[in-house]
CSV table of C-alpha atoms in Angstrom, one decimal:
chain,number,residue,atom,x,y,z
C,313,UNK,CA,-7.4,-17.7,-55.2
C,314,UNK,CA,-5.1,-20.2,-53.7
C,315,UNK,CA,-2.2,-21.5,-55.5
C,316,UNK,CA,-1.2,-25.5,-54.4
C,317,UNK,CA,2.3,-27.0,-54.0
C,318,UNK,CA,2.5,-29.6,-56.8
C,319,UNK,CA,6.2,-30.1,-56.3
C,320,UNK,CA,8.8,-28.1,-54.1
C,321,UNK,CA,12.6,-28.7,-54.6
C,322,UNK,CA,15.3,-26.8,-51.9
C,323,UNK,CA,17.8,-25.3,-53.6
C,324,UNK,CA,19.4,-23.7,-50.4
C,325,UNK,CA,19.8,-24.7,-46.9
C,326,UNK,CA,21.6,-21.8,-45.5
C,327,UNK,CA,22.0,-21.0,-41.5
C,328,UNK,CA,19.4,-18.1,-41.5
C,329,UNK,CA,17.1,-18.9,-44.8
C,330,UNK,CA,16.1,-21.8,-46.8
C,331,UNK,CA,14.8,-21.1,-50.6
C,332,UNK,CA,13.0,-23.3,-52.5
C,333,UNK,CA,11.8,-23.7,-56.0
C,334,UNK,CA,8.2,-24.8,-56.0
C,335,UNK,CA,5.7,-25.8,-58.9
C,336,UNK,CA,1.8,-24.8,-58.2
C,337,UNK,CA,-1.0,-25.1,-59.8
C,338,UNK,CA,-3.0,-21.9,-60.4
C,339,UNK,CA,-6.9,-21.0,-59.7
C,340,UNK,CA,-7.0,-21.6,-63.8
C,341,UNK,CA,-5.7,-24.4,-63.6
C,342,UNK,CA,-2.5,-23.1,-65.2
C,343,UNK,CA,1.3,-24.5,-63.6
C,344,UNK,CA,3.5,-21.8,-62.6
C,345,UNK,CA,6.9,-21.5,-60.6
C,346,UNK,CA,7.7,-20.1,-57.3
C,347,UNK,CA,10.7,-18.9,-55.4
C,348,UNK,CA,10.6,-18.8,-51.8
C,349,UNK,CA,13.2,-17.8,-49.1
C,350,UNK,CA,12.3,-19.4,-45.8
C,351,UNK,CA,12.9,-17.5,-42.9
C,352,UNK,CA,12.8,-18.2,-38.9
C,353,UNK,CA,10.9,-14.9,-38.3
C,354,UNK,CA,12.1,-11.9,-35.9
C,355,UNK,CA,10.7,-9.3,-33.9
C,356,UNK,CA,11.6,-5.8,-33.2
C,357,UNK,CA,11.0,-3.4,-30.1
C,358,UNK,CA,10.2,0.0,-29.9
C,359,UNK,CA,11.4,1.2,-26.9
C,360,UNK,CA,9.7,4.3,-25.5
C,361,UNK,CA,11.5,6.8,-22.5
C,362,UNK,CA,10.1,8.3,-19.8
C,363,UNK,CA,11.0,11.5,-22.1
C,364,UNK,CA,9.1,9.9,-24.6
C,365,UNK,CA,11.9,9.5,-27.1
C,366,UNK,CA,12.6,6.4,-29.0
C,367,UNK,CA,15.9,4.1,-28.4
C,368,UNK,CA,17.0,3.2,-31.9
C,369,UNK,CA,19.9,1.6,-32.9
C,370,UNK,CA,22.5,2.4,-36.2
C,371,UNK,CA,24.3,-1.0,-37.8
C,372,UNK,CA,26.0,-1.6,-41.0
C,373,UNK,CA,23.7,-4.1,-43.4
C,374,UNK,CA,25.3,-6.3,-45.3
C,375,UNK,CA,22.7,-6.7,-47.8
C,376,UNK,CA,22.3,-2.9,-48.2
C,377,UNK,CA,25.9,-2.7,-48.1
C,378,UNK,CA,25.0,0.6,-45.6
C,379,UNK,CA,24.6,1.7,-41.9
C,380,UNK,CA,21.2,1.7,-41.0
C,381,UNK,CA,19.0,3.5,-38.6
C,382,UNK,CA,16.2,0.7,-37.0
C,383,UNK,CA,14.8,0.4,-34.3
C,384,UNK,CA,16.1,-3.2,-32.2
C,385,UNK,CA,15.5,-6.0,-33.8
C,386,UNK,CA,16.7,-9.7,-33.6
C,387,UNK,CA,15.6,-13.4,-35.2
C,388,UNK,CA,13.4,-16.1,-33.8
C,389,UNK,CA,16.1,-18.8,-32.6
C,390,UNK,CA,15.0,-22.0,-32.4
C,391,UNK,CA,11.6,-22.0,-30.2
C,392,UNK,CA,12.0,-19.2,-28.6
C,393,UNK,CA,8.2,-16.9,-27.3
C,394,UNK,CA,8.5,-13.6,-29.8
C,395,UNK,CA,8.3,-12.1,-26.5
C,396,UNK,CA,10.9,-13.8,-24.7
C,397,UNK,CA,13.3,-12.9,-27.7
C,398,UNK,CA,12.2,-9.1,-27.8
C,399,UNK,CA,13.6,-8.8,-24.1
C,400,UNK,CA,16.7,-10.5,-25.2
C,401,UNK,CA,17.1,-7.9,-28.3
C,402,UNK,CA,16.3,-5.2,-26.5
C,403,UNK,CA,18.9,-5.9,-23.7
C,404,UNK,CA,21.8,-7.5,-26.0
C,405,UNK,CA,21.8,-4.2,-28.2
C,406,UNK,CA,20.9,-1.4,-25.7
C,407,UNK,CA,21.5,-2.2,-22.3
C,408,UNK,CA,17.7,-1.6,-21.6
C,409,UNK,CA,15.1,-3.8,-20.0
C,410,UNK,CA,11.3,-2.7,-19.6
C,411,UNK,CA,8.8,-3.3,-17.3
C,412,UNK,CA,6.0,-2.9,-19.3
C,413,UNK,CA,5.6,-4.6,-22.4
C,414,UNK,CA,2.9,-5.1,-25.2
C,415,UNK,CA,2.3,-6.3,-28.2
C,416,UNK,CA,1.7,-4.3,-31.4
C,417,UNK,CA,1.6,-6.1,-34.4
C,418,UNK,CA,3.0,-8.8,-36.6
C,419,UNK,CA,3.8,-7.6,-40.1
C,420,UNK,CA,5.4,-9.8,-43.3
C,421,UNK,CA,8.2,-8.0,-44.6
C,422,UNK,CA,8.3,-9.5,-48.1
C,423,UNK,CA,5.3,-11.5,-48.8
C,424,UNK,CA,5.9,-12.1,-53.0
C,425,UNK,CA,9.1,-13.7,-52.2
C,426,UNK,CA,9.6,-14.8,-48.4
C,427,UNK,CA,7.7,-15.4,-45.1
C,428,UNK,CA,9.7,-13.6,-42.9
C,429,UNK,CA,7.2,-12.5,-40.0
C,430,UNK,CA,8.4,-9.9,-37.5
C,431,UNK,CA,6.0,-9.1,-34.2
C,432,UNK,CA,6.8,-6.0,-32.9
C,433,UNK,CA,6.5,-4.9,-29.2
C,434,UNK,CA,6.2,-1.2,-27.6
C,435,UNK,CA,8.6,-1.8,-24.4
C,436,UNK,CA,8.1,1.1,-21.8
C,437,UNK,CA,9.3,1.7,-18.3
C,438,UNK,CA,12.6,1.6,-19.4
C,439,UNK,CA,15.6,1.0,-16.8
C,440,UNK,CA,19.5,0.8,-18.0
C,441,UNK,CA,21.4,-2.4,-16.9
C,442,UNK,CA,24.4,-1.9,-19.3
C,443,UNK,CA,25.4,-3.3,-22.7
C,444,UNK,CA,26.8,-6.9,-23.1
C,445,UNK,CA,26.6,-7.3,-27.2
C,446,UNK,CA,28.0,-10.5,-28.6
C,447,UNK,CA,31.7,-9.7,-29.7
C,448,UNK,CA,31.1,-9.9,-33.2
C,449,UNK,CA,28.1,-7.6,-33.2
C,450,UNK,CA,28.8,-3.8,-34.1
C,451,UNK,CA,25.4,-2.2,-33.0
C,452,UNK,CA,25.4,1.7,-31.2
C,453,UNK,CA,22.2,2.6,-29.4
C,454,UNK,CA,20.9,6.2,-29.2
C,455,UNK,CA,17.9,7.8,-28.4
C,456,UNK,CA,15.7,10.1,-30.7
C,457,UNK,CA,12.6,12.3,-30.3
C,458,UNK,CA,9.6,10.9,-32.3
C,459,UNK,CA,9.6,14.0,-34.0
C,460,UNK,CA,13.1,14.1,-35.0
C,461,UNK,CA,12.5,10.5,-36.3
C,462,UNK,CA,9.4,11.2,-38.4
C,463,UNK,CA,11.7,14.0,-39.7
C,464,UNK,CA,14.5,11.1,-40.6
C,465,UNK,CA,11.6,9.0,-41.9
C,466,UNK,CA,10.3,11.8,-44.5
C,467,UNK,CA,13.5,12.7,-45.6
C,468,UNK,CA,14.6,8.9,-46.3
C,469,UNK,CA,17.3,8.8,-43.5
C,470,UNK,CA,15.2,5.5,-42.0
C,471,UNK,CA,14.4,3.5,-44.2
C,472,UNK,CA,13.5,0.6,-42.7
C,473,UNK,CA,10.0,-0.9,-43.0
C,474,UNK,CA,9.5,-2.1,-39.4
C,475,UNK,CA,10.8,1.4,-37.8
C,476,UNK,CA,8.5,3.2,-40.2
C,477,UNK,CA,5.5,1.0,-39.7
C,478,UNK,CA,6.8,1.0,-35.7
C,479,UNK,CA,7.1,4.6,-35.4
C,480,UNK,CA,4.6,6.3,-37.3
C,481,UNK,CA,1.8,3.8,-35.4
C,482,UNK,CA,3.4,5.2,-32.4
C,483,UNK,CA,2.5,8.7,-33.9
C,484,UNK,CA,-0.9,7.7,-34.5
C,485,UNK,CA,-1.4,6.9,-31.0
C,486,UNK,CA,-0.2,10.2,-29.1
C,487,UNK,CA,-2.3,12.2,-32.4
R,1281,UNK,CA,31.3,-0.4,-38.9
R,1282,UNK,CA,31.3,-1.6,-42.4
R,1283,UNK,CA,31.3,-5.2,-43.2
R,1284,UNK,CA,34.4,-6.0,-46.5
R,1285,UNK,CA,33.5,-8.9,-48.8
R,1286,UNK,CA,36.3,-11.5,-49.4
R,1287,UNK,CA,34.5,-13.8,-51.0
R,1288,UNK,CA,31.0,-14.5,-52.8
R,1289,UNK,CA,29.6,-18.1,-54.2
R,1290,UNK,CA,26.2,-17.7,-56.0
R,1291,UNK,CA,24.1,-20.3,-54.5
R,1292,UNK,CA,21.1,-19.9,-56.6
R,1293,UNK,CA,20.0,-18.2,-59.8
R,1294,UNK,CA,16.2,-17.9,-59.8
R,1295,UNK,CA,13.9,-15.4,-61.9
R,1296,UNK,CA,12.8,-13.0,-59.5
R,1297,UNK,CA,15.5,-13.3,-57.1
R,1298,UNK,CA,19.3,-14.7,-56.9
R,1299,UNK,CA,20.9,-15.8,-53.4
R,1300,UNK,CA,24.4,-15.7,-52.4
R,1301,UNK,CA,26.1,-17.0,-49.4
R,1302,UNK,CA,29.4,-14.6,-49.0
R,1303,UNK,CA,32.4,-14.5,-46.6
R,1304,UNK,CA,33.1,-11.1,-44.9
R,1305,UNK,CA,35.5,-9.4,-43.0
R,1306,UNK,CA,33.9,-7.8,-39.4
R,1307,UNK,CA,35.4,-4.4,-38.5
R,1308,UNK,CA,37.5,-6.4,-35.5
R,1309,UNK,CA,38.8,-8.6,-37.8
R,1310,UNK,CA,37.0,-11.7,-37.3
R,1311,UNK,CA,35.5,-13.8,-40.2
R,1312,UNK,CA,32.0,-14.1,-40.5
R,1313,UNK,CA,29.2,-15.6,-43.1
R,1314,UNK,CA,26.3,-13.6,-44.6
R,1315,UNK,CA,23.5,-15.4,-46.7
R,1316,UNK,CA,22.1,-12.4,-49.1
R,1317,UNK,CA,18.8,-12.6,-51.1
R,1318,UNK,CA,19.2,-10.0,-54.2
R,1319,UNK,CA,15.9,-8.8,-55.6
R,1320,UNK,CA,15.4,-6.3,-58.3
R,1321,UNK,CA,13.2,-4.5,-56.0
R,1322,UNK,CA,9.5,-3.2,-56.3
R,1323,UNK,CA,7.1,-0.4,-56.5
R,1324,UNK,CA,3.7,0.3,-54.1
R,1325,UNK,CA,1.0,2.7,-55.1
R,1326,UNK,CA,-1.1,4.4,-52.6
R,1327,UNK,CA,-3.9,5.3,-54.7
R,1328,UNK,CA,-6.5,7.7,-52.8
R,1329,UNK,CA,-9.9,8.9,-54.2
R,1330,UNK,CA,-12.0,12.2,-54.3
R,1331,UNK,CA,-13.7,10.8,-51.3
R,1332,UNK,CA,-10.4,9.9,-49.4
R,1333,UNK,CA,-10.4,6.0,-49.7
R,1334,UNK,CA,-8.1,3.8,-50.4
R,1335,UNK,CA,-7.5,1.4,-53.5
R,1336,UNK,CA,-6.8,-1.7,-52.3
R,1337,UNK,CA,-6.1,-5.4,-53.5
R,1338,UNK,CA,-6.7,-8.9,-52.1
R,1339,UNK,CA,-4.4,-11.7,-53.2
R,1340,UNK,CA,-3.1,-15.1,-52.6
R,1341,UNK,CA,0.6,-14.5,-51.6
R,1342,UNK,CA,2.3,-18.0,-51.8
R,1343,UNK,CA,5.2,-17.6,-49.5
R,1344,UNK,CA,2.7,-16.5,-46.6
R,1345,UNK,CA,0.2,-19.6,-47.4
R,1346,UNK,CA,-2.6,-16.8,-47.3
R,1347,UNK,CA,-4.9,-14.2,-49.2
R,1348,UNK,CA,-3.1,-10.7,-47.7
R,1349,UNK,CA,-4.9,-6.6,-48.5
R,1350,UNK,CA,-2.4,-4.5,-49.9
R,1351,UNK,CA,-2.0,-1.8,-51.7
R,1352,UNK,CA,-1.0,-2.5,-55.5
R,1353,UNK,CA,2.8,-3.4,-55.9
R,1354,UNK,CA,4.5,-5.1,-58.2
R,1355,UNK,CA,8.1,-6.3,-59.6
R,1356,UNK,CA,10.7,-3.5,-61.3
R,1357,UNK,CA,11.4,-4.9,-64.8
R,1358,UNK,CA,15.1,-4.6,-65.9
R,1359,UNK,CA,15.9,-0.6,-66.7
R,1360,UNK,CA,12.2,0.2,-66.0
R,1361,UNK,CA,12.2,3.6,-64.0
R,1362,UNK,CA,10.0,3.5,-60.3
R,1363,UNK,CA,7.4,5.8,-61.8
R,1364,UNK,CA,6.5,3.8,-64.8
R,1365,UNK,CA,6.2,0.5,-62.7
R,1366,UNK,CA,4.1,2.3,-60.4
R,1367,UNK,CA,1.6,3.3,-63.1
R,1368,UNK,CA,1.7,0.2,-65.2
R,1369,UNK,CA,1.4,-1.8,-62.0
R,1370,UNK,CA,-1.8,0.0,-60.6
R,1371,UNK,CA,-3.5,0.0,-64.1
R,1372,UNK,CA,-2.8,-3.6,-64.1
R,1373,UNK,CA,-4.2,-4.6,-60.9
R,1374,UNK,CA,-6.9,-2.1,-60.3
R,1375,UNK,CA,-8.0,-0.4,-63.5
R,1376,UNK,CA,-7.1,2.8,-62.5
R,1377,UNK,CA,-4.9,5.4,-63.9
R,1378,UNK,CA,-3.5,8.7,-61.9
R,1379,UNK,CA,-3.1,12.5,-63.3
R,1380,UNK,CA,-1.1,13.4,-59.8
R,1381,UNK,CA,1.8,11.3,-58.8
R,1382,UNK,CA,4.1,12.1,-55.8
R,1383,UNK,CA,7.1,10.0,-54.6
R,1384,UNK,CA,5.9,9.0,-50.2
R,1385,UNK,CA,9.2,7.1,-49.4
R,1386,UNK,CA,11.5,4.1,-50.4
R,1387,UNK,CA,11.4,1.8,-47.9
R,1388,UNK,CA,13.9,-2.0,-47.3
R,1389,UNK,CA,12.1,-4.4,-46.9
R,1390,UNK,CA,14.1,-7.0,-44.7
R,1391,UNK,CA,17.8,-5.7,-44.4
R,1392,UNK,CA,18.9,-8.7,-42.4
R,1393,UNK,CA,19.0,-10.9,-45.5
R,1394,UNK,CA,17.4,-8.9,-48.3
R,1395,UNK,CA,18.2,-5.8,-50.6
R,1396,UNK,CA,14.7,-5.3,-51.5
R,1397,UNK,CA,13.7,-1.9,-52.1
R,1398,UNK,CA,10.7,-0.7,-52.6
R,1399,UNK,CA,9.6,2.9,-53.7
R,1400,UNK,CA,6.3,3.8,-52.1
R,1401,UNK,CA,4.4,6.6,-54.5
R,1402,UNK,CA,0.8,8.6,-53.4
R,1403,UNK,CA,-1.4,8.6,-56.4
R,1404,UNK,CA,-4.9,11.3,-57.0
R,1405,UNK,CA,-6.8,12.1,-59.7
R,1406,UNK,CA,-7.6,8.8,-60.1
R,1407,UNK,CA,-9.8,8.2,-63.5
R,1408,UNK,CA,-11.2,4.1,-63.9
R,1409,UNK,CA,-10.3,3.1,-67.0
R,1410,UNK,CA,-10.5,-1.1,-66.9
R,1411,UNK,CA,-8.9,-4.0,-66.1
R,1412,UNK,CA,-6.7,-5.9,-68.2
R,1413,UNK,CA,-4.8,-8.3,-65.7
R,1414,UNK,CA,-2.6,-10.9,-66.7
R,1415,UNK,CA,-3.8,-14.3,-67.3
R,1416,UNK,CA,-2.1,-15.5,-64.8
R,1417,UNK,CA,-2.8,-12.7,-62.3
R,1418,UNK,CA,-5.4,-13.3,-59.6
R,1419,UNK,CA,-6.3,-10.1,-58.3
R,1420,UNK,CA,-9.3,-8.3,-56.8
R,1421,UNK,CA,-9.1,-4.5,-55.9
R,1422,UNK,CA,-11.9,-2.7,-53.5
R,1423,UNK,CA,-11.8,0.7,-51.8
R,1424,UNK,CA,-11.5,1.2,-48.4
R,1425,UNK,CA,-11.9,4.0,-45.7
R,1426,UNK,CA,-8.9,5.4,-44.0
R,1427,UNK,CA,-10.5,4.2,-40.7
R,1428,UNK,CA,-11.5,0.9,-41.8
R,1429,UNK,CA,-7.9,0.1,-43.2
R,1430,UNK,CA,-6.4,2.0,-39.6
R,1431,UNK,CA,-8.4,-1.2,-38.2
R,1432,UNK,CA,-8.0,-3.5,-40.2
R,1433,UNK,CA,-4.0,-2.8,-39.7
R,1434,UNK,CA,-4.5,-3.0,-35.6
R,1435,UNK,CA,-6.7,-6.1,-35.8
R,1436,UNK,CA,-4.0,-8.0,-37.8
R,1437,UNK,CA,-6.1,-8.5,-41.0
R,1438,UNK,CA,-3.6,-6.0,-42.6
R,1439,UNK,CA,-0.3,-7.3,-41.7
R,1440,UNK,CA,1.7,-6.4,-45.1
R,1441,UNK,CA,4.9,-4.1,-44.3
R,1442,UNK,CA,4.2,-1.8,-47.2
R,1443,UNK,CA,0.4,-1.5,-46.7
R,1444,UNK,CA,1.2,-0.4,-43.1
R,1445,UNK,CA,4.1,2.1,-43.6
R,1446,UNK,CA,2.4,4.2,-46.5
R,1447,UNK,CA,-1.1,4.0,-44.4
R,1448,UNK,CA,0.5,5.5,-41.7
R,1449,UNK,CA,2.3,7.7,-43.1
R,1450,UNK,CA,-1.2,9.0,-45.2
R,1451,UNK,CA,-3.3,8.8,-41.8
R,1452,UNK,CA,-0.2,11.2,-40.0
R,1453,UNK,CA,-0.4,13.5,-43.2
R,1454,UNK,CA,-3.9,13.9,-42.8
R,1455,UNK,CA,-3.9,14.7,-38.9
């Protein structure tokens, strides 16, 4: 089933993403096109209370052009252990740190056009150090019941595909 | 906390997707960049049978580099309404057609840099009627078990977005 790179020409080098135009060569034998957006990868946290409710944060989207509803989230800089970068996240947009961390899955967001990977973590033992975002970051962090977020999930308030993938594995665990 | 576009410059003009690096006003003021990926976004069928499995696909997705299990998606075709994809798109890849259709969720994809959408429908009454895939198209669909897909998803052999979210969401339906 694999397609190979005959010829790959970058037609963007941007600060977060690079996109190329590549040629392959089909399974047939055939020559086709691709367009790829290159991505640095991310992770996200889902960060669980002693209550048992979720912390989530709401941020405008520029691509959406809306305020979203995610859990935190945050890209791979250069180097950086997933890990290392989901106790950064976590703390940056917040204030929380966690004691206890593990990891859940990896999932590709948009695998016909990009290879954006995001690893998500379950954080738990949660303790409040206080928010320090950068200054030109406009993230608010609240906290939500998982069943008041399934309920946002269903009705299309989250929309997300981490925090839904995120969440309702959560769900399936305490089920 | 919305984000006010002063300028745009189209940095690429591909087929399936069109990038665009664009200056923005921050809600303090400051100037800031945003590199945006615009896709005509997708469909994703989860197709479940009288015995409860799944309809699944196995295909080479070049931007990963790997052979992913999803369930069928596919590309929205200018003016072509979410439904219609869904159909033509799980006929296409799997041979099957649906007498029960029901919208799950829409979900975005990656709203960092991307304004995918995809629409995320549950199809029964499933009826085999052939396939007729593209020549092009490389494509194998199987059935699978709730369960085995459940584990498949926490092992990391299922690590597509989509897959995940509308698997979930079936398993916490069915619980």
């Amino acid at each position: 089933m694999e397609e190979k790179r005959l010829e790959r020409q970058q037609v963007f080098a941007g600060k977060i993403l690079d996109v190329y135009k590549d040629t392959v060569s089909l399974p047939n034998g055939n020559v086709a096109t691709r367009e790829v957006v290159e991505h640095a990868g991310a992770v996200a946290v889902l960060a669980i209370d002693e209550q048992g409710q979720i912390v989530m944060v709401r941020q405008y989207r520029y691509p959406m052009q809306e305020v979203m509803l995610e859990i935190p989230a945050g890209k791979l800089e250069a180097n950086e252990e997933p890990l290392e970068c989901a106790k950064r996240e976590l703390e940056e947009e917040t204030g929380y740190i966690a004691a206890n961390w593990e990891k859940i899955f990896s999932l590709y967001t948009s695998p016909g056009f990009a290879n954006e990977v995001i690893h998500i973590f379950l954080a738990r033992d949660l303790q409040y150090v206080g928010c320090n975002p950068d200054d030109d970051e406009f993230v608010e962090a609240f906290k939500a019941s998982v069943e008041v977020t399934i309920e946002d999930i269903n009705s299309g308030m989250i929309r997300d595909a981490k925090t839904v993938s995120a969440v309702l594995w959560w769900k399936s665990q305490l089920s």
